[in-house]
Coordinates of N, CA, C and O in Angstrom, one line a residue:
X1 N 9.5 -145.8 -130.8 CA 9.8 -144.7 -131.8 C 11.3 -144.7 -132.0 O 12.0 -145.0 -131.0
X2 N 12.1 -144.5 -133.4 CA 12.8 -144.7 -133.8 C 14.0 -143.5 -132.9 O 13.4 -142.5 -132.4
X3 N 15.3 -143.6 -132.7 CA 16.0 -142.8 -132.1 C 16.6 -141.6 -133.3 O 16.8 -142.2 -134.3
X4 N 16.8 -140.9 -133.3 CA 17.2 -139.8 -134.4 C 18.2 -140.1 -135.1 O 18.9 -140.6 -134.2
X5 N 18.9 -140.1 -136.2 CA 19.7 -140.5 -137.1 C 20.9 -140.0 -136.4 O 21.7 -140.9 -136.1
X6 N 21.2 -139.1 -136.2 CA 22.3 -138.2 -135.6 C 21.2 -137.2 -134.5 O 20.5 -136.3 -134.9
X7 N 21.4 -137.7 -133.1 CA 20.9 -136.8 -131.9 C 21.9 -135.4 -132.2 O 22.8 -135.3 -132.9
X8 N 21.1 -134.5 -131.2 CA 21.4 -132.9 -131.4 C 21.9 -133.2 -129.7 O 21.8 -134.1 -128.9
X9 N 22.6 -131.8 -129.8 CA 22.9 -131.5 -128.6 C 21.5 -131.4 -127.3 O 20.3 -131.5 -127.7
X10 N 21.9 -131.2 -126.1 CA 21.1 -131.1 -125.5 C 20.6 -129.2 -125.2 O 21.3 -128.2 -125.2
X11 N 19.2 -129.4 -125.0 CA 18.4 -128.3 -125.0 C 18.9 -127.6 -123.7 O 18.9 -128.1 -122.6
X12 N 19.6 -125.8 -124.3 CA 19.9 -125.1 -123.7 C 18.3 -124.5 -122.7 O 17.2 -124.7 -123.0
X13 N 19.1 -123.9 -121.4 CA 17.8 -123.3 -120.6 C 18.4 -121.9 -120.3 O 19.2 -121.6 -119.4
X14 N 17.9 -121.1 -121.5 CA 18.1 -119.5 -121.4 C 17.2 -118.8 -120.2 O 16.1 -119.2 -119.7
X15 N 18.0 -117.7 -119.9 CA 17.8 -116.9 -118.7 C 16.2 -116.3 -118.9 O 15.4 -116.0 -118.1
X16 N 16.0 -116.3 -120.6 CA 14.3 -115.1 -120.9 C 14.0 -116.1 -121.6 O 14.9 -116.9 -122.0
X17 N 12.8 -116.3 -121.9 CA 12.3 -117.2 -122.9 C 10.7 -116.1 -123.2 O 10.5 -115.1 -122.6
X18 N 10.0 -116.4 -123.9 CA 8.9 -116.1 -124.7 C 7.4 -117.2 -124.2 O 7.1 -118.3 -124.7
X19 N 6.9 -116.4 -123.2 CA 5.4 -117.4 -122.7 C 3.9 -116.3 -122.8 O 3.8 -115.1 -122.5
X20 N 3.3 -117.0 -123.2 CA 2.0 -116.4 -123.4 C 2.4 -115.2 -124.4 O 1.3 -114.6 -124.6
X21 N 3.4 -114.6 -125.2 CA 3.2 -113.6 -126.1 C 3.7 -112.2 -125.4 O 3.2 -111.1 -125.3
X22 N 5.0 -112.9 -124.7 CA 5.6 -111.4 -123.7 C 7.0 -112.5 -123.5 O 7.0 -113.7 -123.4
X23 N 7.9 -111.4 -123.6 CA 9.6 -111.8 -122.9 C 9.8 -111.7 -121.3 O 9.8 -110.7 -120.7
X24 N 9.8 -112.8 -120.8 CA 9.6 -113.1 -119.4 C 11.2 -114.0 -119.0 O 12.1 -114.5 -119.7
X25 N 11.0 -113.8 -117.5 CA 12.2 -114.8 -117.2 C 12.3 -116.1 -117.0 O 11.2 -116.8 -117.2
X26 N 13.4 -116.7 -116.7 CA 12.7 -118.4 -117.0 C 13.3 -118.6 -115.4 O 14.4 -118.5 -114.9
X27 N 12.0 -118.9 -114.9 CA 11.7 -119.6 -113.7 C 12.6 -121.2 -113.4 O 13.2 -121.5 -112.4
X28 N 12.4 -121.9 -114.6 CA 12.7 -123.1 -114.2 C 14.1 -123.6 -114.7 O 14.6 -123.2 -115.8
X29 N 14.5 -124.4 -114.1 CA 15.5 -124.9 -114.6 C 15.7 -126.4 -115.1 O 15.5 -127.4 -114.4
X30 N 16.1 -126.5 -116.3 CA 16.0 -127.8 -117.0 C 17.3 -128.7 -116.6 O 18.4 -128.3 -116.9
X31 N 17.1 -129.9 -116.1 CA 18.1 -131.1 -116.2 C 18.4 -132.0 -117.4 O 17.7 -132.9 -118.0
X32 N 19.5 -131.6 -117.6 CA 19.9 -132.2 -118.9 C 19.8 -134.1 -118.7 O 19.8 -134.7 -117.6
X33 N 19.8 -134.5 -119.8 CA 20.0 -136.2 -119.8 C 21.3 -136.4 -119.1 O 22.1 -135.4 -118.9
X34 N 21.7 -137.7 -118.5 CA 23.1 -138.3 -118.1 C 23.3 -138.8 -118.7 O 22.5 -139.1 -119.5
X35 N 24.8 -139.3 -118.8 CA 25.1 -140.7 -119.5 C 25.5 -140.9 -118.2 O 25.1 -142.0 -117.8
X36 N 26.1 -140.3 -117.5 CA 27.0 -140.9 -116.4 C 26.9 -141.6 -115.2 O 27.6 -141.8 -114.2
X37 N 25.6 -142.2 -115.8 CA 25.2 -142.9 -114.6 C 25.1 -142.2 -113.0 O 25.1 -142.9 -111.9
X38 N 25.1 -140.5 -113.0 CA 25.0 -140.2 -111.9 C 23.7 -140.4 -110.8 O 22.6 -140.5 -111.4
X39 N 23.6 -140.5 -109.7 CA 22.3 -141.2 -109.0 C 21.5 -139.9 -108.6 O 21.8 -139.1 -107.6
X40 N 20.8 -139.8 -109.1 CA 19.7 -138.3 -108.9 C 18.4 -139.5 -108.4 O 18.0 -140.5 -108.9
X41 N 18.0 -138.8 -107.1 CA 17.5 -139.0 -106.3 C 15.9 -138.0 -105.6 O 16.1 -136.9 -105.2
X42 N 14.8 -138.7 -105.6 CA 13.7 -137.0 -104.6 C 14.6 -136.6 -103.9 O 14.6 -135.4 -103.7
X43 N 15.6 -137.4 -103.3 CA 16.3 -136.3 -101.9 C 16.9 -135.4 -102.1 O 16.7 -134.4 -101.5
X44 N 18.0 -135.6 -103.0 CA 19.2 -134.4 -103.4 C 18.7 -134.2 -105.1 O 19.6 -134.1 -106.0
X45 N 17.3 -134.1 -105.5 CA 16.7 -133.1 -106.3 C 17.2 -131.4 -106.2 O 17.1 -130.8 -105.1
X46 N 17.7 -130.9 -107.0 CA 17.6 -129.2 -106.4 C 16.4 -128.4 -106.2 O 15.8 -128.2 -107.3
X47 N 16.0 -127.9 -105.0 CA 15.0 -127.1 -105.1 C 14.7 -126.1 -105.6 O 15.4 -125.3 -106.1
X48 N 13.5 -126.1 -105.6 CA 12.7 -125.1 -106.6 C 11.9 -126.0 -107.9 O 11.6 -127.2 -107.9
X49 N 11.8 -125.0 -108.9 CA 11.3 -125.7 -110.2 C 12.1 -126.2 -111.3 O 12.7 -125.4 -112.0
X50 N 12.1 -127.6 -111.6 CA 13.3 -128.3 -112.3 C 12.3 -129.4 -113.4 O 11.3 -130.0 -113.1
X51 N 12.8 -129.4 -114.6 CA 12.2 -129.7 -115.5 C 13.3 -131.2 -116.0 O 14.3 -130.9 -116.6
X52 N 12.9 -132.1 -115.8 CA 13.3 -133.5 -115.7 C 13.4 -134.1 -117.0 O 12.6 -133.5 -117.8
X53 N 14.2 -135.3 -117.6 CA 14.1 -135.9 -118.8 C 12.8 -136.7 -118.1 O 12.3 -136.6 -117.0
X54 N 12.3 -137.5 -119.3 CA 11.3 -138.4 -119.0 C 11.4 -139.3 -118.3 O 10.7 -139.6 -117.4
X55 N 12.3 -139.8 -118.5 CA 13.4 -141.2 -117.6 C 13.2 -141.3 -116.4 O 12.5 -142.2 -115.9
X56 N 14.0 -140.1 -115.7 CA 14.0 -139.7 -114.9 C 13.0 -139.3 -114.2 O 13.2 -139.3 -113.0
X57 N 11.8 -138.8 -114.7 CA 10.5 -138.6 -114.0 C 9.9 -139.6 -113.8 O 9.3 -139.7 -112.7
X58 N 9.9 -140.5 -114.6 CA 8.8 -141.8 -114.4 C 9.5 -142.7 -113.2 O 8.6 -143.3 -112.5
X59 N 11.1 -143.1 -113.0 CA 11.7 -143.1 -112.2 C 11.4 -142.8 -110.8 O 11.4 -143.6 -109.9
X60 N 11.2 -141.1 -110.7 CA 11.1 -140.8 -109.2 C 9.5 -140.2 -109.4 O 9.0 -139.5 -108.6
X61 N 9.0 -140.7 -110.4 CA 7.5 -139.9 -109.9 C 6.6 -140.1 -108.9 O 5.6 -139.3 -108.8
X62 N 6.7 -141.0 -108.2 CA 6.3 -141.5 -107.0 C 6.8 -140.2 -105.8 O 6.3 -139.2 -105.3
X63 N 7.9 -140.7 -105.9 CA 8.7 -140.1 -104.8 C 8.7 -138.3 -104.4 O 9.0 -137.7 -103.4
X64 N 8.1 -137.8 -106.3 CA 7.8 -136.5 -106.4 C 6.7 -135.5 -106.3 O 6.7 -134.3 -106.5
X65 N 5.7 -136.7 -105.8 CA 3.8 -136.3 -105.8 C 4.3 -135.4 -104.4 O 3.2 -135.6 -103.8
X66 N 4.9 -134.8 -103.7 CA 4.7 -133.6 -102.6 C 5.4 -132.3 -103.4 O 5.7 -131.2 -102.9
X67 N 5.5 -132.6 -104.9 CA 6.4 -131.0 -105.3 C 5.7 -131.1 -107.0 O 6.2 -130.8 -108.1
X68 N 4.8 -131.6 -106.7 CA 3.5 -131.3 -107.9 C 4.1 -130.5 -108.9 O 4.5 -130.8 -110.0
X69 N 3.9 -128.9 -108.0 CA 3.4 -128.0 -108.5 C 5.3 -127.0 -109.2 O 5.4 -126.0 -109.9
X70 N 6.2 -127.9 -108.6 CA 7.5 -127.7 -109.3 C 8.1 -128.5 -109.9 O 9.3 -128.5 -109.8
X71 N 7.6 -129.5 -110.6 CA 8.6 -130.4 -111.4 C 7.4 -130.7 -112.6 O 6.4 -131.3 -112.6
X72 N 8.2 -129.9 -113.7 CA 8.1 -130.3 -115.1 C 8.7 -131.5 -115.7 O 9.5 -132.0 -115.0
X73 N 8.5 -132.0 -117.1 CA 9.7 -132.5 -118.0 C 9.2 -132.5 -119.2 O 8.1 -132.2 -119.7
X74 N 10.7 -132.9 -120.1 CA 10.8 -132.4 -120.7 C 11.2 -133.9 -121.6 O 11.9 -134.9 -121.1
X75 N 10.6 -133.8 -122.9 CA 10.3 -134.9 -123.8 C 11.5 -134.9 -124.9 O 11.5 -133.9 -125.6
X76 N 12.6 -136.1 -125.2 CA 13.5 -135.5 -126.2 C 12.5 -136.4 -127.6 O 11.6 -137.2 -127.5
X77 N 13.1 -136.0 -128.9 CA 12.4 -136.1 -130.0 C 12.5 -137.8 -130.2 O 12.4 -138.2 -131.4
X78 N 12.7 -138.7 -129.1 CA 12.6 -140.1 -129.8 C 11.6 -140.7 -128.6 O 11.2 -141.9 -128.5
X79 N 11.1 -139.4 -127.7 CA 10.0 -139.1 -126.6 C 8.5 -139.1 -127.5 O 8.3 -138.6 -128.6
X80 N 7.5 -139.9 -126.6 CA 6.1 -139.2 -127.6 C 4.9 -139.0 -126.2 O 5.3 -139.5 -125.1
X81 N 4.0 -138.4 -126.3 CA 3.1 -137.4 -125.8 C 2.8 -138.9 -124.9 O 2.8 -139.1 -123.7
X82 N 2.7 -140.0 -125.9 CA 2.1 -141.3 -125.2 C 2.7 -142.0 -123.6 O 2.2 -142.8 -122.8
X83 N 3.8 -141.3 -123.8 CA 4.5 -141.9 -122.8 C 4.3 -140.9 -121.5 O 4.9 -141.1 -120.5
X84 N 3.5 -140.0 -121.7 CA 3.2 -138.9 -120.3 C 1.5 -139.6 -120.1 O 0.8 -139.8 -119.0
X85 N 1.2 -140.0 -121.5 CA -0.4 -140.5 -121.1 C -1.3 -139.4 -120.5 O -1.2 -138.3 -121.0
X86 N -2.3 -139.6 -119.3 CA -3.1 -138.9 -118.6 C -2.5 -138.4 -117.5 O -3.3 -137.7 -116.9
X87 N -1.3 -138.4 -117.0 CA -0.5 -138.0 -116.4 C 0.2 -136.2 -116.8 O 0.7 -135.3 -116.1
X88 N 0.0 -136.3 -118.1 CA 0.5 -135.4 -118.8 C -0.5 -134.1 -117.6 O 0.2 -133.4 -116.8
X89 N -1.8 -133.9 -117.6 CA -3.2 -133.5 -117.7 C -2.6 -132.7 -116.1 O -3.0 -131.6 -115.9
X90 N -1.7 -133.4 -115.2 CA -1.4 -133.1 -113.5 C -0.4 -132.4 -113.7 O -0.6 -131.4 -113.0
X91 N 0.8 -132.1 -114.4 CA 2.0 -131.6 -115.0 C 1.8 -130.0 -115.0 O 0.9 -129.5 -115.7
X92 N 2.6 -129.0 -114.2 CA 2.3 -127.6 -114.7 C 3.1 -127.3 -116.0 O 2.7 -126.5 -116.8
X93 N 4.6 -128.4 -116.2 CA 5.4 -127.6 -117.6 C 5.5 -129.0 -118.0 O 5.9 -130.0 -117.3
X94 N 5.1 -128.9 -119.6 CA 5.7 -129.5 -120.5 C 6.9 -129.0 -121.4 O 6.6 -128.0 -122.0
X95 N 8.1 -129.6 -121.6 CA 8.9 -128.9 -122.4 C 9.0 -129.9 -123.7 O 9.0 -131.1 -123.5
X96 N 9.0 -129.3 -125.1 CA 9.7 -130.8 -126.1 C 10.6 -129.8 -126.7 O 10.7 -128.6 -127.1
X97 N 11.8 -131.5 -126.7 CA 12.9 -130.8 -127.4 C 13.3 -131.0 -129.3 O 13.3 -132.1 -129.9
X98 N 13.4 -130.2 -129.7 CA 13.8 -130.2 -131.5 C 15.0 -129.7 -131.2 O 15.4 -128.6 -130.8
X99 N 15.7 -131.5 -131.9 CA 17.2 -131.3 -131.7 C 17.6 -130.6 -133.2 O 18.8 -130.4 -133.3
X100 N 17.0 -130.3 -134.2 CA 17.1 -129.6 -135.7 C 15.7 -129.1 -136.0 O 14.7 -129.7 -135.7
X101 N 15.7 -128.0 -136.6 CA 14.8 -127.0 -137.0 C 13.7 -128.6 -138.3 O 12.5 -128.8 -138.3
X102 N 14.5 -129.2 -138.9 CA 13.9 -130.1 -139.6 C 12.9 -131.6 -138.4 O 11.9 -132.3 -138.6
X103 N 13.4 -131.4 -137.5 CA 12.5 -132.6 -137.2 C 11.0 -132.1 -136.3 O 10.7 -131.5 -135.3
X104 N 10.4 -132.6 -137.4 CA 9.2 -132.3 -136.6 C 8.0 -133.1 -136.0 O 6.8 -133.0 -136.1
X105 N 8.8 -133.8 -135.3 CA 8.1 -135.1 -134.2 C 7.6 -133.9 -132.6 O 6.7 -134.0 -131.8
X106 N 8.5 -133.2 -132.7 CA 7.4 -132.2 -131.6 C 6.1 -131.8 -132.0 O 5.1 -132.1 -131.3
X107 N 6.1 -131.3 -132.8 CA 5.0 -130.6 -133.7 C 3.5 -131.5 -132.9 O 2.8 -131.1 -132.0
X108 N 3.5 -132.7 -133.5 CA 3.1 -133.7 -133.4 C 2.8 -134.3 -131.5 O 1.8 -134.9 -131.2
X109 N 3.8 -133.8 -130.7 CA 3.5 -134.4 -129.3 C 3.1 -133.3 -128.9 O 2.4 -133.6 -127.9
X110 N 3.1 -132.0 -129.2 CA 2.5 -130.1 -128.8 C 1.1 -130.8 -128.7 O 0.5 -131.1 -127.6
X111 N 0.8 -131.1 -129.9 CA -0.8 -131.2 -130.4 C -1.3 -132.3 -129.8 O -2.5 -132.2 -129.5
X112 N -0.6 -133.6 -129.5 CA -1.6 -134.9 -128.3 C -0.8 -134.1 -127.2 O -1.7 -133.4 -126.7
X113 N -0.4 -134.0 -127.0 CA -1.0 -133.2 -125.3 C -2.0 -132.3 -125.3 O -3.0 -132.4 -124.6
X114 N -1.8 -131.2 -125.9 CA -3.1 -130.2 -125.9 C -4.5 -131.2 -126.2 O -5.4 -131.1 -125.3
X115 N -4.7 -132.0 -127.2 CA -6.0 -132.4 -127.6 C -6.4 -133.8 -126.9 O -7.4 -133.9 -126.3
X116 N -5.6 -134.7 -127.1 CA -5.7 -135.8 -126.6 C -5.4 -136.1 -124.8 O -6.1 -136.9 -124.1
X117 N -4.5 -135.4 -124.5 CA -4.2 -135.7 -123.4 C -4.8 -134.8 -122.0 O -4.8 -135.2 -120.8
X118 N -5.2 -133.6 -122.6 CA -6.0 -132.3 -122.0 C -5.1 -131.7 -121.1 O -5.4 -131.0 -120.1
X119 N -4.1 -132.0 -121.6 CA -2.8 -130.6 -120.8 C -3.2 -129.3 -121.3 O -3.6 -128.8 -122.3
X120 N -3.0 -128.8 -120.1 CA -3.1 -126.9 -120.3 C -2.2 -126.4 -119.4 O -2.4 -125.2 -119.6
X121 N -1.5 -126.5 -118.6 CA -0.1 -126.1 -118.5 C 0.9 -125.5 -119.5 O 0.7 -125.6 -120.8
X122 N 2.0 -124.9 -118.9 CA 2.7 -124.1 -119.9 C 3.3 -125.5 -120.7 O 3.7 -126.6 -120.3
X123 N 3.4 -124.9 -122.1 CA 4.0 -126.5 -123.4 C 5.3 -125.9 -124.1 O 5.1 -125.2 -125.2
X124 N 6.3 -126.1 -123.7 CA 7.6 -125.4 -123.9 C 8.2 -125.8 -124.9 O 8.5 -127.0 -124.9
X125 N 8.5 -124.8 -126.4 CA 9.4 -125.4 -127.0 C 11.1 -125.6 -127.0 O 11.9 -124.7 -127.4
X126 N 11.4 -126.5 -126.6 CA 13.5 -125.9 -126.5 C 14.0 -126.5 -127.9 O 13.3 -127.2 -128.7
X127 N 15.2 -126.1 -127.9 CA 16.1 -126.8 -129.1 C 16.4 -126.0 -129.7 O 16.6 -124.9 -129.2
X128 N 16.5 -126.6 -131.1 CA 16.8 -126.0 -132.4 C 15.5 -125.0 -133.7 O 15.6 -124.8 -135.0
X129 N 14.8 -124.7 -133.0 CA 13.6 -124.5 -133.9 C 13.8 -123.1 -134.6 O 14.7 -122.4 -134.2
X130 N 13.4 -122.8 -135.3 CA 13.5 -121.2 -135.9 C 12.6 -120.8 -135.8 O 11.6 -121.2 -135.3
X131 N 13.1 -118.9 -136.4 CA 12.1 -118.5 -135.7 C 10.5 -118.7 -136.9 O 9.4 -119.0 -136.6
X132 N 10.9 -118.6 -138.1 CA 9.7 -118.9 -138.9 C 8.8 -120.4 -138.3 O 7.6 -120.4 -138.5
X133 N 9.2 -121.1 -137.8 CA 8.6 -122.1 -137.2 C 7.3 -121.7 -135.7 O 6.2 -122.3 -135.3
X134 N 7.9 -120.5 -135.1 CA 6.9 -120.0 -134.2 C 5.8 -120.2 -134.5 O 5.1 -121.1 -134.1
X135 N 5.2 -119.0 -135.4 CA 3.7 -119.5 -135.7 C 2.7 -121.1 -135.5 O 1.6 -121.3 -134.9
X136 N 3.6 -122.0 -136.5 CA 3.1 -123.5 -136.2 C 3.1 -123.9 -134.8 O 2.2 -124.3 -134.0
X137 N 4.5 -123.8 -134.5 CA 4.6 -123.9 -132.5 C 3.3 -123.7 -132.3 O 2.6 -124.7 -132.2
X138 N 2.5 -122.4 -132.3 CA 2.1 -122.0 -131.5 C 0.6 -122.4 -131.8 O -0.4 -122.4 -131.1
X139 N 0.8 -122.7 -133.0 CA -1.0 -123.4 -133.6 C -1.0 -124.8 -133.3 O -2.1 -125.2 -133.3
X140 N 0.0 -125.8 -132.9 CA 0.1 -126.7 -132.2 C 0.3 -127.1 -130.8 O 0.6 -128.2 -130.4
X141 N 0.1 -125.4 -129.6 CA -0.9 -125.4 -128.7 C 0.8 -125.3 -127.8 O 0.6 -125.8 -126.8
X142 N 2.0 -124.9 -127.9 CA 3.3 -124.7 -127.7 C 2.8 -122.9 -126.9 O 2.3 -122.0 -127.6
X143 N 3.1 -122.8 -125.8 CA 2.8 -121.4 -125.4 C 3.8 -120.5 -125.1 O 3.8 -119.3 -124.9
X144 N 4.9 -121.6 -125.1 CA 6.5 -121.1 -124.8 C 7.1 -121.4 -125.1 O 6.9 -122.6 -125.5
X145 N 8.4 -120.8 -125.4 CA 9.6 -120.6 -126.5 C 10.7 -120.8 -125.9 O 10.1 -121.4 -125.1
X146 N 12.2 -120.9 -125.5 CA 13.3 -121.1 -125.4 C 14.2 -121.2 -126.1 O 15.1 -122.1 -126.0
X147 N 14.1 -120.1 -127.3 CA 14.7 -119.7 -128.3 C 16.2 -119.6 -128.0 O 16.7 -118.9 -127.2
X148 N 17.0 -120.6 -129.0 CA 18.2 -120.7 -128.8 C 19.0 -119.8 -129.9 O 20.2 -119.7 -130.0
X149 N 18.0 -119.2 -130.9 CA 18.8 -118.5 -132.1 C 19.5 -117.3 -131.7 O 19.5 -117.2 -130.5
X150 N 20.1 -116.4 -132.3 CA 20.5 -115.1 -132.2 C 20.1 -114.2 -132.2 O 20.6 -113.2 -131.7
X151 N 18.3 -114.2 -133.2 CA 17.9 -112.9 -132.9 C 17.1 -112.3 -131.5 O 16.3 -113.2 -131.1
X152 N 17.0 -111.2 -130.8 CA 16.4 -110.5 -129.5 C 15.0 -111.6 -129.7 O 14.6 -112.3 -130.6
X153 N 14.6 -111.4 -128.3 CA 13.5 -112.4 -128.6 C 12.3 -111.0 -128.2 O 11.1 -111.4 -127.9
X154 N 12.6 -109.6 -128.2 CA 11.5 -109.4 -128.1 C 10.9 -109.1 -130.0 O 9.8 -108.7 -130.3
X155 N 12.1 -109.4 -130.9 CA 12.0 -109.2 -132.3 C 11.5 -110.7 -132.9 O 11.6 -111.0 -134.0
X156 N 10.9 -111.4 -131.7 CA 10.6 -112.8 -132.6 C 8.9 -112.6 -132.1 O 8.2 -113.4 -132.7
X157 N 8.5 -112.0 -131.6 CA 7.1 -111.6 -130.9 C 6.4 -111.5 -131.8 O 5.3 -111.9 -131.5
X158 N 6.6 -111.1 -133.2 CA 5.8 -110.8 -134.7 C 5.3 -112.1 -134.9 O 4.1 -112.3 -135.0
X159 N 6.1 -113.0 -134.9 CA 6.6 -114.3 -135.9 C 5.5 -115.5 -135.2 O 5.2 -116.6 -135.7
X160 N 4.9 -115.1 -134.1 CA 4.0 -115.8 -133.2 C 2.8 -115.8 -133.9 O 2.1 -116.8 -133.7
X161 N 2.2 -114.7 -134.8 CA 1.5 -114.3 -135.5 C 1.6 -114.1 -137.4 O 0.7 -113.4 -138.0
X162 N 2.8 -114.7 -138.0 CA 2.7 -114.6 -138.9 C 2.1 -114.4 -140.2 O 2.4 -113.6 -141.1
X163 N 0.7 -115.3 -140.2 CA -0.5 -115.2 -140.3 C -2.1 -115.1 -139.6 O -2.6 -115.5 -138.5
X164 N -2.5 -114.3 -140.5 CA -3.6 -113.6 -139.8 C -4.9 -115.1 -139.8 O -5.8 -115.2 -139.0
X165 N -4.7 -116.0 -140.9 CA -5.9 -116.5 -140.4 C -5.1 -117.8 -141.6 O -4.2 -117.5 -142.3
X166 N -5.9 -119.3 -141.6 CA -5.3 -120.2 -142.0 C -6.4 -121.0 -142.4 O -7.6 -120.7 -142.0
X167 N -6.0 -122.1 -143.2 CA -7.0 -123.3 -143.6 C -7.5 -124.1 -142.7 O -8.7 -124.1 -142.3
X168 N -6.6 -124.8 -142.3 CA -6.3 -126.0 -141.5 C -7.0 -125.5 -140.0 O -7.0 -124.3 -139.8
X169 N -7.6 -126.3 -139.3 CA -8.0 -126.3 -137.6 C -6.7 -126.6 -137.1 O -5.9 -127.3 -137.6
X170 N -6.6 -126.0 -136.1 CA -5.6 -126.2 -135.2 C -5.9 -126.2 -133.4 O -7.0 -126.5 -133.1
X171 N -4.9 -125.9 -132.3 CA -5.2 -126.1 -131.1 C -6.1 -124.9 -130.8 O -7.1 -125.2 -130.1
X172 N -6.0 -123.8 -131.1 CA -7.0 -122.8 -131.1 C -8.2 -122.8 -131.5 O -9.3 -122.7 -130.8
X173 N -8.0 -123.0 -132.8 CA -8.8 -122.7 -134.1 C -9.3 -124.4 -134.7 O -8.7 -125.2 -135.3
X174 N -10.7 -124.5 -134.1 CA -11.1 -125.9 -133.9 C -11.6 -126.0 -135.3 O -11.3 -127.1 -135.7
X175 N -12.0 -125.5 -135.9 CA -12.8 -125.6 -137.4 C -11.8 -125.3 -138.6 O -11.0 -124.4 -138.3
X176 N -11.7 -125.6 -139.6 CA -11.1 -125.1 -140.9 C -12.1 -124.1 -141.0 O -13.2 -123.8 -140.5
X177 N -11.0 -123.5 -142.4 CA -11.7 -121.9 -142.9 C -12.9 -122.5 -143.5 O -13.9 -121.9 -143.4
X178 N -12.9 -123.6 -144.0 CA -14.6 -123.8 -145.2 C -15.0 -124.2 -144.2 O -15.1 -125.4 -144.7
X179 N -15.6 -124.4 -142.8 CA -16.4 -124.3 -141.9 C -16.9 -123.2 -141.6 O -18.1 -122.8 -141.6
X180 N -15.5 -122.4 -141.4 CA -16.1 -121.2 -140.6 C -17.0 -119.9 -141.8 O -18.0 -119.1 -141.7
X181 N -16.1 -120.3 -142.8 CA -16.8 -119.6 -143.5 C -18.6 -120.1 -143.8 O -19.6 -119.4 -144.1
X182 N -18.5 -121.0 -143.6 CA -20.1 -121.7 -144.0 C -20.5 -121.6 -142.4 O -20.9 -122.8 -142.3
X183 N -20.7 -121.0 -141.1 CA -21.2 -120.6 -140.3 C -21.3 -119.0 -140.2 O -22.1 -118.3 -139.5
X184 N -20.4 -118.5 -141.1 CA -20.9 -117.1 -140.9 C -22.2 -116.6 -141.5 O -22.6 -115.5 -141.4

């Protein structure tokens, strides 16, 4: 997959973030990419719950099968769902990053992991995304937010719901409306 024309900064890890449709605190802490060649290691990992670039997981994932149930990661936009595979399915956090509100290659890895890959773990959005973009987030099976914008995030809680009902099938909503309507 192609690398982004101009990469974004790297995905902030705010103190509250938005999971299941409530302002909650954010448990986990994300490791940003290196350039610096520093040597991160299972040993001097920080404990607790740490949400890993991909690199870096596939790297030590061996070494990480005793802390399962605390190490996420976190996919950047030149990342695809393919590269977690069936692996994805053991994972409690998925994070993907949208380094600009325009790219929408997450969109796209939300939805093969929920369908293809049968992750149901928390599917984190970080980056750049807006808030009118929630809604889709969240029909492409994204259950958490890490809203980097300025507005309160308990004022983006609406926007999860923007519409009341849609054409298209989605991660929820398995049928289009001219299905469902021809089953009622």
């Amino acid at each position: 997959m192609p690398k982004p024309a101009k990469p974004g900064p790297q995905p902030a890890n705010p103190a509250e973030l938005i999971v299941d449709g409530s302002v909650t605190a954010n448990e986990w802490r994300l490791l940003p990419q290196c350039d610096d060649n520093s040597e991160i290691t299972a040993d001097n990992l920080a404990p607790g719950k740490v949400i890993l670039p991909l690199g870096i997981w596939q790297a030590l994932r061996g070494d990480l099968e005793g802390r399962r149930s605390e190490i996420g990661v976190w996919l950047d936009s030149d990342e695809s769902a393919e590269q977690l595979d069936d692996a994805a399915a053991k994972l409690p956090l998925v994070a993907v990053h949208f380094p600009a509100f325009a790219d929408g290659r997450g969109f796209t890895a939300g939805r093969l992991l929920r369908e293809r890959y049968g992750f149901s773990g928390e599917l984190r959005a970080v980056g750049a995304f807006m808030r009118d973009q929630l809604t889709y987030l969240r029909r492409c099976g994204f259950n958490a937010f890490a809203y980097e914008g300025e507005q309160p995030l308990p004022g983006l809680l609406d926007s999860l719901r923007d519409f009341s009902d849609s054409y298209q099938a989605d991660v929820e909503q398995t049928q289009p409306l001219f299905r469902r309507r021809g089953l009622a």
